[in-house]
Amino acid sequence: MKYEFPVTRTKNPKKRPEDETKLGFAKYFTDHMFVMDYDEGQGWHDGRVVPHEPILIEPASCVLHYAQMMFEGMKAYRRPDGVIQLFRPDMNVKRMVSTCERMCMPYLPDDLLVAAVEAVIKEDADWIPTAPGTSLYIRPFLFGDEVSFSVLPAKHYRFMIILSPTGSYYAANDGGLSATRIFVQDKYIRAAQGGTGYAKVGGNYGGGMRASQDAMKYDCKDVLWLDAAEHKYVEEIGTSNAFFMINDEVITASLDSGTILPGITRNSVIQLLKHFGIKVREGKLSIDEIVAASKDGSLKEIFASGTAAVISPIGCLNYNGTDYTVNGGNVGPVAQKLYDTLYGMQTGVVEDFMGWTYPLDVKVENK
Ligand SMILES: *Cc1c(COP(=O)(O)O)cnc(C)c1O
């Protein structure tokens, strides 16, 4: 379907960030955003591109009290020829449907998400950075803003998309990878079976902050979550999917438990590993097996995957007061190869042999 969205251009364009190597993550926002309303009986209506600015919200809106909301995370990249492209947006559309179903919220029909992303990017395409490791982070989100304290699904919702030029995730600011320390969390849990672990919702994040804060006391950047029932099997790392290479096999938690967020990067990593001829298994892996593998030298690499950082290599696990160093604390060759391939495809410098990139009808002159 072809959508037309009215555009109100900003009268006060912001100053562009001067140094593309110091963008950080979601520190700057572009000039415009997308907004759309939903009313019961009417469906989604009045999609529009407007200046990025604060919004009015009634203090009794249900999202502020009962957290009926969801979000997505995706990125746009500028290819060397100036064409702007997305990465597997069909997967974001699918995940948005399953999250909305879990949260009793109305999802967007058909190709509306991608059309809305394209409409707002068209206005702000010249904000997309090109320095190594950079991209435009896209944050679509949807929330119930009916005025009600009843614990019932709202009858009115707002959907918005905001954009942030984003830098390399790593402190090593040449855009390259660096390995981080991770705290193995065996007290708090992120998600239990039957809960919302597979859905991209704010509540999962709010509930995880205590554990991440505590991890920082141990000089760790984030936590490795264990399963809720036995505090034994590895699940995710922070807000990313987790991969463990033991001998010549890469293992990641399976999606069957419903406690794992089905990452698009996770799915891409699994397919790429198979393409490279590396054994990969989706299943259970206990923290005890990882400790044993670290001791006997068969633990080769640990890395996390997600849209924000693409691939985050882990150089050390801190578990029960002991440090378990991985690959000498350095970035492993498998993590590096995955990062180079994925980020290369996304930015159009590596041939997309998987058919994952999605060029938009938007082009900017290169600087
Ligand atoms: C978004 C997210 C991921 C990564 O998903 P991608 O689609 O690869 O960005 C992993 N875990 C959690 C908890 C997430 O919210």
JSON list of N, CA and C in Angstrom, two decimals, residues 20-25 27 75 132-135 166-182 221-222 237 240-241 265 302-315 329-332 335-336 338-340 342-343:
[
{"chain": "A", "resi": 20, "resn": "GLU", "atom": "N", "xyz": [31.51, 13.36, 14.61]},
{"chain": "A", "resi": 20, "resn": "GLU", "atom": "CA", "xyz": [30.81, 12.08, 14.41]},
{"chain": "A", "resi": 20, "resn": "GLU", "atom": "C", "xyz": [31.44, 10.94, 15.18]},
{"chain": "A", "resi": 21, "resn": "THR", "atom": "N", "xyz": [32.63, 11.14, 15.72]},
{"chain": "A", "resi": 21, "resn": "THR", "atom": "CA", "xyz": [33.25, 10.05, 16.49]},
{"chain": "A", "resi": 21, "resn": "THR", "atom": "C", "xyz": [32.82, 10.13, 17.96]},
{"chain": "A", "resi": 22, "resn": "LYS", "atom": "N", "xyz": [32.05, 11.18, 18.32]},
{"chain": "A", "resi": 22, "resn": "LYS", "atom": "CA", "xyz": [31.64, 11.32, 19.73]},
{"chain": "A", "resi": 22, "resn": "LYS", "atom": "C", "xyz": [30.12, 11.40, 19.86]},
{"chain": "A", "resi": 23, "resn": "LEU", "atom": "N", "xyz": [29.41, 10.65, 19.04]},
{"chain": "A", "resi": 23, "resn": "LEU", "atom": "CA", "xyz": [27.95, 10.74, 19.06]},
{"chain": "A", "resi": 23, "resn": "LEU", "atom": "C", "xyz": [27.33, 10.06, 20.27]},
{"chain": "A", "resi": 24, "resn": "GLY", "atom": "N", "xyz": [27.98, 9.00, 20.77]},
{"chain": "A", "resi": 24, "resn": "GLY", "atom": "CA", "xyz": [27.39, 8.24, 21.87]},
{"chain": "A", "resi": 24, "resn": "GLY", "atom": "C", "xyz": [26.13, 7.52, 21.40]},
{"chain": "A", "resi": 25, "resn": "PHE", "atom": "N", "xyz": [25.35, 7.04, 22.36]},
{"chain": "A", "resi": 25, "resn": "PHE", "atom": "CA", "xyz": [24.12, 6.31, 22.01]},
{"chain": "A", "resi": 25, "resn": "PHE", "atom": "C", "xyz": [22.91, 7.13, 22.46]},
{"chain": "A", "resi": 27, "resn": "LYS", "atom": "N", "xyz": [22.10, 10.27, 22.26]},
{"chain": "A", "resi": 27, "resn": "LYS", "atom": "CA", "xyz": [22.38, 11.55, 22.93]},
{"chain": "A", "resi": 27, "resn": "LYS", "atom": "C", "xyz": [21.78, 12.71, 22.14]},
{"chain": "A", "resi": 75, "resn": "LYS", "atom": "N", "xyz": [17.89, 0.30, 12.63]},
{"chain": "A", "resi": 75, "resn": "LYS", "atom": "CA", "xyz": [18.85, 1.32, 12.22]},
{"chain": "A", "resi": 75, "resn": "LYS", "atom": "C", "xyz": [18.77, 1.59, 10.73]},
{"chain": "A", "resi": 132, "resn": "PRO", "atom": "N", "xyz": [33.20, 5.53, 10.92]},
{"chain": "A", "resi": 132, "resn": "PRO", "atom": "CA", "xyz": [33.20, 4.10, 11.23]},
{"chain": "A", "resi": 132, "resn": "PRO", "atom": "C", "xyz": [32.42, 3.80, 12.51]},
{"chain": "A", "resi": 133, "resn": "GLY", "atom": "N", "xyz": [31.54, 2.80, 12.45]},
{"chain": "A", "resi": 133, "resn": "GLY", "atom": "CA", "xyz": [30.78, 2.37, 13.63]},
{"chain": "A", "resi": 133, "resn": "GLY", "atom": "C", "xyz": [29.50, 3.15, 13.85]},
{"chain": "A", "resi": 134, "resn": "THR", "atom": "N", "xyz": [29.23, 4.17, 13.04]},
{"chain": "A", "resi": 134, "resn": "THR", "atom": "CA", "xyz": [28.05, 5.01, 13.28]},
{"chain": "A", "resi": 134, "resn": "THR", "atom": "C", "xyz": [26.87, 4.58, 12.40]},
{"chain": "A", "resi": 135, "resn": "SER", "atom": "N", "xyz": [25.67, 5.07, 12.77]},
{"chain": "A", "resi": 135, "resn": "SER", "atom": "CA", "xyz": [24.44, 4.80, 12.01]},
{"chain": "A", "resi": 135, "resn": "SER", "atom": "C", "xyz": [23.34, 5.68, 12.59]},
{"chain": "A", "resi": 166, "resn": "THR", "atom": "N", "xyz": [23.82, 7.90, 15.93]},
{"chain": "A", "resi": 166, "resn": "THR", "atom": "CA", "xyz": [24.42, 7.13, 17.01]},
{"chain": "A", "resi": 166, "resn": "THR", "atom": "C", "xyz": [25.83, 6.69, 16.63]},
{"chain": "A", "resi": 167, "resn": "GLY", "atom": "N", "xyz": [26.70, 6.73, 17.64]},
{"chain": "A", "resi": 167, "resn": "GLY", "atom": "CA", "xyz": [28.10, 6.42, 17.40]},
{"chain": "A", "resi": 167, "resn": "GLY", "atom": "C", "xyz": [28.43, 4.98, 17.65]},
{"chain": "A", "resi": 168, "resn": "SER", "atom": "N", "xyz": [29.69, 4.68, 17.59]},
{"chain": "A", "resi": 168, "resn": "SER", "atom": "CA", "xyz": [30.17, 3.37, 17.94]},
{"chain": "A", "resi": 168, "resn": "SER", "atom": "C", "xyz": [29.83, 3.12, 19.40]},
{"chain": "A", "resi": 169, "resn": "TYR", "atom": "N", "xyz": [29.41, 1.92, 19.72]},
{"chain": "A", "resi": 169, "resn": "TYR", "atom": "CA", "xyz": [28.97, 1.55, 21.06]},
{"chain": "A", "resi": 169, "resn": "TYR", "atom": "C", "xyz": [30.15, 1.46, 22.02]},
{"chain": "A", "resi": 170, "resn": "TYR", "atom": "N", "xyz": [31.33, 1.36, 21.49]},
{"chain": "A", "resi": 170, "resn": "TYR", "atom": "CA", "xyz": [32.48, 1.02, 22.31]},
{"chain": "A", "resi": 170, "resn": "TYR", "atom": "C", "xyz": [33.31, 2.24, 22.68]},
{"chain": "A", "resi": 171, "resn": "ALA", "atom": "N", "xyz": [33.89, 2.15, 23.88]},
{"chain": "A", "resi": 171, "resn": "ALA", "atom": "CA", "xyz": [34.72, 3.26, 24.36]},
{"chain": "A", "resi": 171, "resn": "ALA", "atom": "C", "xyz": [35.92, 3.46, 23.43]},
{"chain": "A", "resi": 172, "resn": "ALA", "atom": "N", "xyz": [36.46, 2.36, 22.91]},
{"chain": "A", "resi": 172, "resn": "ALA", "atom": "CA", "xyz": [37.54, 2.46, 21.94]},
{"chain": "A", "resi": 172, "resn": "ALA", "atom": "C", "xyz": [36.96, 3.13, 20.71]},
{"chain": "A", "resi": 173, "resn": "ASN", "atom": "N", "xyz": [37.17, 4.45, 20.59]},
{"chain": "A", "resi": 173, "resn": "ASN", "atom": "CA", "xyz": [36.34, 5.18, 19.65]},
{"chain": "A", "resi": 173, "resn": "ASN", "atom": "C", "xyz": [36.84, 5.26, 18.22]},
{"chain": "A", "resi": 174, "resn": "ASP", "atom": "N", "xyz": [37.62, 4.27, 17.82]},
{"chain": "A", "resi": 174, "resn": "ASP", "atom": "CA", "xyz": [37.98, 4.20, 16.41]},
{"chain": "A", "resi": 174, "resn": "ASP", "atom": "C", "xyz": [36.88, 3.45, 15.66]},
{"chain": "A", "resi": 175, "resn": "GLY", "atom": "N", "xyz": [35.76, 3.17, 16.38]},
{"chain": "A", "resi": 175, "resn": "GLY", "atom": "CA", "xyz": [34.67, 2.43, 15.76]},
{"chain": "A", "resi": 175, "resn": "GLY", "atom": "C", "xyz": [34.87, 0.93, 15.84]},
{"chain": "A", "resi": 176, "resn": "GLY", "atom": "N", "xyz": [36.02, 0.50, 16.32]},
{"chain": "A", "resi": 176, "resn": "GLY", "atom": "CA", "xyz": [36.31, -0.94, 16.39]},
{"chain": "A", "resi": 176, "resn": "GLY", "atom": "C", "xyz": [35.72, -1.59, 17.62]},
{"chain": "A", "resi": 177, "resn": "LEU", "atom": "N", "xyz": [35.83, -2.91, 17.70]},
{"chain": "A", "resi": 177, "resn": "LEU", "atom": "CA", "xyz": [35.30, -3.66, 18.83]},
{"chain": "A", "resi": 177, "resn": "LEU", "atom": "C", "xyz": [36.26, -3.61, 20.00]},
{"chain": "A", "resi": 178, "resn": "SER", "atom": "N", "xyz": [35.71, -3.73, 21.24]},
{"chain": "A", "resi": 178, "resn": "SER", "atom": "CA", "xyz": [36.56, -3.99, 22.39]},
{"chain": "A", "resi": 178, "resn": "SER", "atom": "C", "xyz": [35.79, -4.92, 23.32]},
{"chain": "A", "resi": 179, "resn": "ALA", "atom": "N", "xyz": [36.52, -5.72, 24.10]},
{"chain": "A", "resi": 179, "resn": "ALA", "atom": "CA", "xyz": [35.87, -6.73, 24.93]},
{"chain": "A", "resi": 179, "resn": "ALA", "atom": "C", "xyz": [35.48, -6.15, 26.29]},
{"chain": "A", "resi": 180, "resn": "THR", "atom": "N", "xyz": [34.33, -6.60, 26.83]},
{"chain": "A", "resi": 180, "resn": "THR", "atom": "CA", "xyz": [33.85, -6.06, 28.10]},
{"chain": "A", "resi": 180, "resn": "THR", "atom": "C", "xyz": [33.76, -7.14, 29.17]},
{"chain": "A", "resi": 181, "resn": "ARG", "atom": "N", "xyz": [33.64, -6.67, 30.44]},
{"chain": "A", "resi": 181, "resn": "ARG", "atom": "CA", "xyz": [33.45, -7.56, 31.59]},
{"chain": "A", "resi": 181, "resn": "ARG", "atom": "C", "xyz": [31.96, -7.69, 31.90]},
{"chain": "A", "resi": 182, "resn": "ILE", "atom": "N", "xyz": [31.51, -8.90, 32.20]},
{"chain": "A", "resi": 182, "resn": "ILE", "atom": "CA", "xyz": [30.09, -9.17, 32.45]},
{"chain": "A", "resi": 182, "resn": "ILE", "atom": "C", "xyz": [29.94, -9.91, 33.77]},
{"chain": "A", "resi": 221, "resn": "LYS", "atom": "N", "xyz": [30.18, -4.25, 32.92]},
{"chain": "A", "resi": 221, "resn": "LYS", "atom": "CA", "xyz": [29.36, -3.38, 32.10]},
{"chain": "A", "resi": 221, "resn": "LYS", "atom": "C", "xyz": [27.89, -3.79, 32.14]},
{"chain": "A", "resi": 222, "resn": "ASP", "atom": "N", "xyz": [27.64, -5.08, 32.34]},
{"chain": "A", "resi": 222, "resn": "ASP", "atom": "CA", "xyz": [26.25, -5.54, 32.39]},
{"chain": "A", "resi": 222, "resn": "ASP", "atom": "C", "xyz": [26.20, -6.96, 32.96]},
{"chain": "A", "resi": 237, "resn": "ILE", "atom": "N", "xyz": [22.50, -11.48, 27.68]},
{"chain": "A", "resi": 237, "resn": "ILE", "atom": "CA", "xyz": [23.50, -10.60, 28.29]},
{"chain": "A", "resi": 237, "resn": "ILE", "atom": "C", "xyz": [22.96, -9.18, 28.21]},
{"chain": "A", "resi": 240, "resn": "SER", "atom": "N", "xyz": [20.83, -7.91, 25.27]},
{"chain": "A", "resi": 240, "resn": "SER", "atom": "CA", "xyz": [21.32, -8.50, 24.02]},
{"chain": "A", "resi": 240, "resn": "SER", "atom": "C", "xyz": [21.24, -10.01, 24.12]},
{"chain": "A", "resi": 241, "resn": "ASN", "atom": "N", "xyz": [21.25, -10.69, 23.00]},
{"chain": "A", "resi": 241, "resn": "ASN", "atom": "CA", "xyz": [21.30, -12.15, 22.99]},
{"chain": "A", "resi": 241, "resn": "ASN", "atom": "C", "xyz": [22.74, -12.60, 23.20]},
{"chain": "A", "resi": 265, "resn": "THR", "atom": "N", "xyz": [19.41, -9.54, 15.15]},
{"chain": "A", "resi": 265, "resn": "THR", "atom": "CA", "xyz": [20.84, -9.79, 15.03]},
{"chain": "A", "resi": 265, "resn": "THR", "atom": "C", "xyz": [21.14, -11.24, 15.40]},
{"chain": "A", "resi": 302, "resn": "ILE", "atom": "N", "xyz": [32.94, -15.59, 23.93]},
{"chain": "A", "resi": 302, "resn": "ILE", "atom": "CA", "xyz": [31.57, -15.23, 24.32]},
{"chain": "A", "resi": 302, "resn": "ILE", "atom": "C", "xyz": [31.29, -13.88, 23.65]},
{"chain": "A", "resi": 303, "resn": "PHE", "atom": "N", "xyz": [30.11, -13.74, 23.07]},
{"chain": "A", "resi": 303, "resn": "PHE", "atom": "CA", "xyz": [29.74, -12.42, 22.55]},
{"chain": "A", "resi": 303, "resn": "PHE", "atom": "C", "xyz": [28.23, -12.24, 22.63]},
{"chain": "A", "resi": 304, "resn": "ALA", "atom": "N", "xyz": [27.81, -10.99, 22.62]},
{"chain": "A", "resi": 304, "resn": "ALA", "atom": "CA", "xyz": [26.39, -10.65, 22.65]},
{"chain": "A", "resi": 304, "resn": "ALA", "atom": "C", "xyz": [26.01, -10.02, 21.33]},
{"chain": "A", "resi": 305, "resn": "SER", "atom": "N", "xyz": [24.71, -10.10, 20.96]},
{"chain": "A", "resi": 305, "resn": "SER", "atom": "CA", "xyz": [24.29, -9.51, 19.70]},
{"chain": "A", "resi": 305, "resn": "SER", "atom": "C", "xyz": [23.04, -8.66, 19.89]},
{"chain": "A", "resi": 306, "resn": "GLY", "atom": "N", "xyz": [22.99, -7.54, 19.17]},
{"chain": "A", "resi": 306, "resn": "GLY", "atom": "CA", "xyz": [21.83, -6.65, 19.22]},
{"chain": "A", "resi": 306, "resn": "GLY", "atom": "C", "xyz": [22.00, -5.51, 18.23]},
{"chain": "A", "resi": 307, "resn": "THR", "atom": "N", "xyz": [20.93, -4.84, 17.91]},
{"chain": "A", "resi": 307, "resn": "THR", "atom": "CA", "xyz": [20.98, -3.78, 16.91]},
{"chain": "A", "resi": 307, "resn": "THR", "atom": "C", "xyz": [21.92, -2.65, 17.31]},
{"chain": "A", "resi": 308, "resn": "ALA", "atom": "N", "xyz": [21.91, -2.28, 18.61]},
{"chain": "A", "resi": 308, "resn": "ALA", "atom": "CA", "xyz": [22.69, -1.12, 19.04]},
{"chain": "A", "resi": 308, "resn": "ALA", "atom": "C", "xyz": [24.19, -1.32, 18.78]},
{"chain": "A", "resi": 309, "resn": "ALA", "atom": "N", "xyz": [24.75, -2.44, 19.27]},
{"chain": "A", "resi": 309, "resn": "ALA", "atom": "CA", "xyz": [26.19, -2.64, 19.15]},
{"chain": "A", "resi": 309, "resn": "ALA", "atom": "C", "xyz": [26.56, -3.64, 18.05]},
{"chain": "A", "resi": 310, "resn": "VAL", "atom": "N", "xyz": [25.60, -4.27, 17.45]},
{"chain": "A", "resi": 310, "resn": "VAL", "atom": "CA", "xyz": [25.76, -5.36, 16.48]},
{"chain": "A", "resi": 310, "resn": "VAL", "atom": "C", "xyz": [26.34, -6.59, 17.20]},
{"chain": "A", "resi": 311, "resn": "ILE", "atom": "N", "xyz": [27.66, -6.59, 17.46]},
{"chain": "A", "resi": 311, "resn": "ILE", "atom": "CA", "xyz": [28.31, -7.68, 18.20]},
{"chain": "A", "resi": 311, "resn": "ILE", "atom": "C", "xyz": [29.13, -7.07, 19.35]},
{"chain": "A", "resi": 312, "resn": "SER", "atom": "N", "xyz": [28.92, -7.56, 20.57]},
{"chain": "A", "resi": 312, "resn": "SER", "atom": "CA", "xyz": [29.73, -7.13, 21.73]},
{"chain": "A", "resi": 312, "resn": "SER", "atom": "C", "xyz": [30.52, -8.30, 22.27]},
{"chain": "A", "resi": 313, "resn": "PRO", "atom": "N", "xyz": [31.82, -8.32, 22.05]},
{"chain": "A", "resi": 313, "resn": "PRO", "atom": "CA", "xyz": [32.63, -9.42, 22.59]},
{"chain": "A", "resi": 313, "resn": "PRO", "atom": "C", "xyz": [32.77, -9.29, 24.11]},
{"chain": "A", "resi": 314, "resn": "ILE", "atom": "N", "xyz": [32.76, -10.43, 24.80]},
{"chain": "A", "resi": 314, "resn": "ILE", "atom": "CA", "xyz": [32.93, -10.46, 26.24]},
{"chain": "A", "resi": 314, "resn": "ILE", "atom": "C", "xyz": [34.33, -11.00, 26.53]},
{"chain": "A", "resi": 315, "resn": "GLY", "atom": "N", "xyz": [35.11, -10.24, 27.32]},
{"chain": "A", "resi": 315, "resn": "GLY", "atom": "CA", "xyz": [36.48, -10.63, 27.62]},
{"chain": "A", "resi": 315, "resn": "GLY", "atom": "C", "xyz": [36.62, -11.32, 28.96]},
{"chain": "A", "resi": 329, "resn": "GLY", "atom": "N", "xyz": [40.92, -12.11, 27.24]},
{"chain": "A", "resi": 329, "resn": "GLY", "atom": "CA", "xyz": [40.36, -10.76, 27.39]},
{"chain": "A", "resi": 329, "resn": "GLY", "atom": "C", "xyz": [40.29, -9.99, 26.09]},
{"chain": "A", "resi": 330, "resn": "ASN", "atom": "N", "xyz": [40.54, -10.68, 24.99]},
{"chain": "A", "resi": 330, "resn": "ASN", "atom": "CA", "xyz": [40.57, -9.99, 23.69]},
{"chain": "A", "resi": 330, "resn": "ASN", "atom": "C", "xyz": [39.36, -10.33, 22.83]},
{"chain": "A", "resi": 331, "resn": "VAL", "atom": "N", "xyz": [39.17, -9.54, 21.79]},
{"chain": "A", "resi": 331, "resn": "VAL", "atom": "CA", "xyz": [38.11, -9.80, 20.82]},
{"chain": "A", "resi": 331, "resn": "VAL", "atom": "C", "xyz": [38.44, -11.07, 20.05]},
{"chain": "A", "resi": 332, "resn": "GLY", "atom": "N", "xyz": [37.50, -12.02, 20.00]},
{"chain": "A", "resi": 332, "resn": "GLY", "atom": "CA", "xyz": [37.76, -13.29, 19.32]},
{"chain": "A", "resi": 332, "resn": "GLY", "atom": "C", "xyz": [37.54, -13.19, 17.81]},
{"chain": "A", "resi": 335, "resn": "ALA", "atom": "N", "xyz": [33.72, -13.46, 16.64]},
{"chain": "A", "resi": 335, "resn": "ALA", "atom": "CA", "xyz": [33.00, -12.21, 16.91]},
{"chain": "A", "resi": 335, "resn": "ALA", "atom": "C", "xyz": [33.40, -11.12, 15.90]},
{"chain": "A", "resi": 336, "resn": "GLN", "atom": "N", "xyz": [34.70, -11.04, 15.64]},
{"chain": "A", "resi": 336, "resn": "GLN", "atom": "CA", "xyz": [35.21, -10.02, 14.71]},
{"chain": "A", "resi": 336, "resn": "GLN", "atom": "C", "xyz": [34.67, -10.24, 13.30]},
{"chain": "A", "resi": 338, "resn": "LEU", "atom": "N", "xyz": [31.94, -11.85, 12.41]},
{"chain": "A", "resi": 338, "resn": "LEU", "atom": "CA", "xyz": [30.50, -11.57, 12.37]},
{"chain": "A", "resi": 338, "resn": "LEU", "atom": "C", "xyz": [30.24, -10.08, 12.32]},
{"chain": "A", "resi": 339, "resn": "TYR", "atom": "N", "xyz": [30.98, -9.33, 13.14]},
{"chain": "A", "resi": 339, "resn": "TYR", "atom": "CA", "xyz": [30.80, -7.87, 13.16]},
{"chain": "A", "resi": 339, "resn": "TYR", "atom": "C", "xyz": [31.15, -7.27, 11.80]},
{"chain": "A", "resi": 340, "resn": "ASP", "atom": "N", "xyz": [32.30, -7.66, 11.26]},
{"chain": "A", "resi": 340, "resn": "ASP", "atom": "CA", "xyz": [32.74, -7.10, 9.97]},
{"chain": "A", "resi": 340, "resn": "ASP", "atom": "C", "xyz": [31.73, -7.42, 8.87]},
{"chain": "A", "resi": 342, "resn": "LEU", "atom": "N", "xyz": [28.38, -8.27, 9.24]},
{"chain": "A", "resi": 342, "resn": "LEU", "atom": "CA", "xyz": [27.07, -7.63, 9.45]},
{"chain": "A", "resi": 342, "resn": "LEU", "atom": "C", "xyz": [27.14, -6.13, 9.22]},
{"chain": "A", "resi": 343, "resn": "TYR", "atom": "N", "xyz": [28.08, -5.46, 9.90]},
{"chain": "A", "resi": 343, "resn": "TYR", "atom": "CA", "xyz": [28.16, -4.01, 9.76]},
{"chain": "A", "resi": 343, "resn": "TYR", "atom": "C", "xyz": [28.56, -3.63, 8.33]}
]
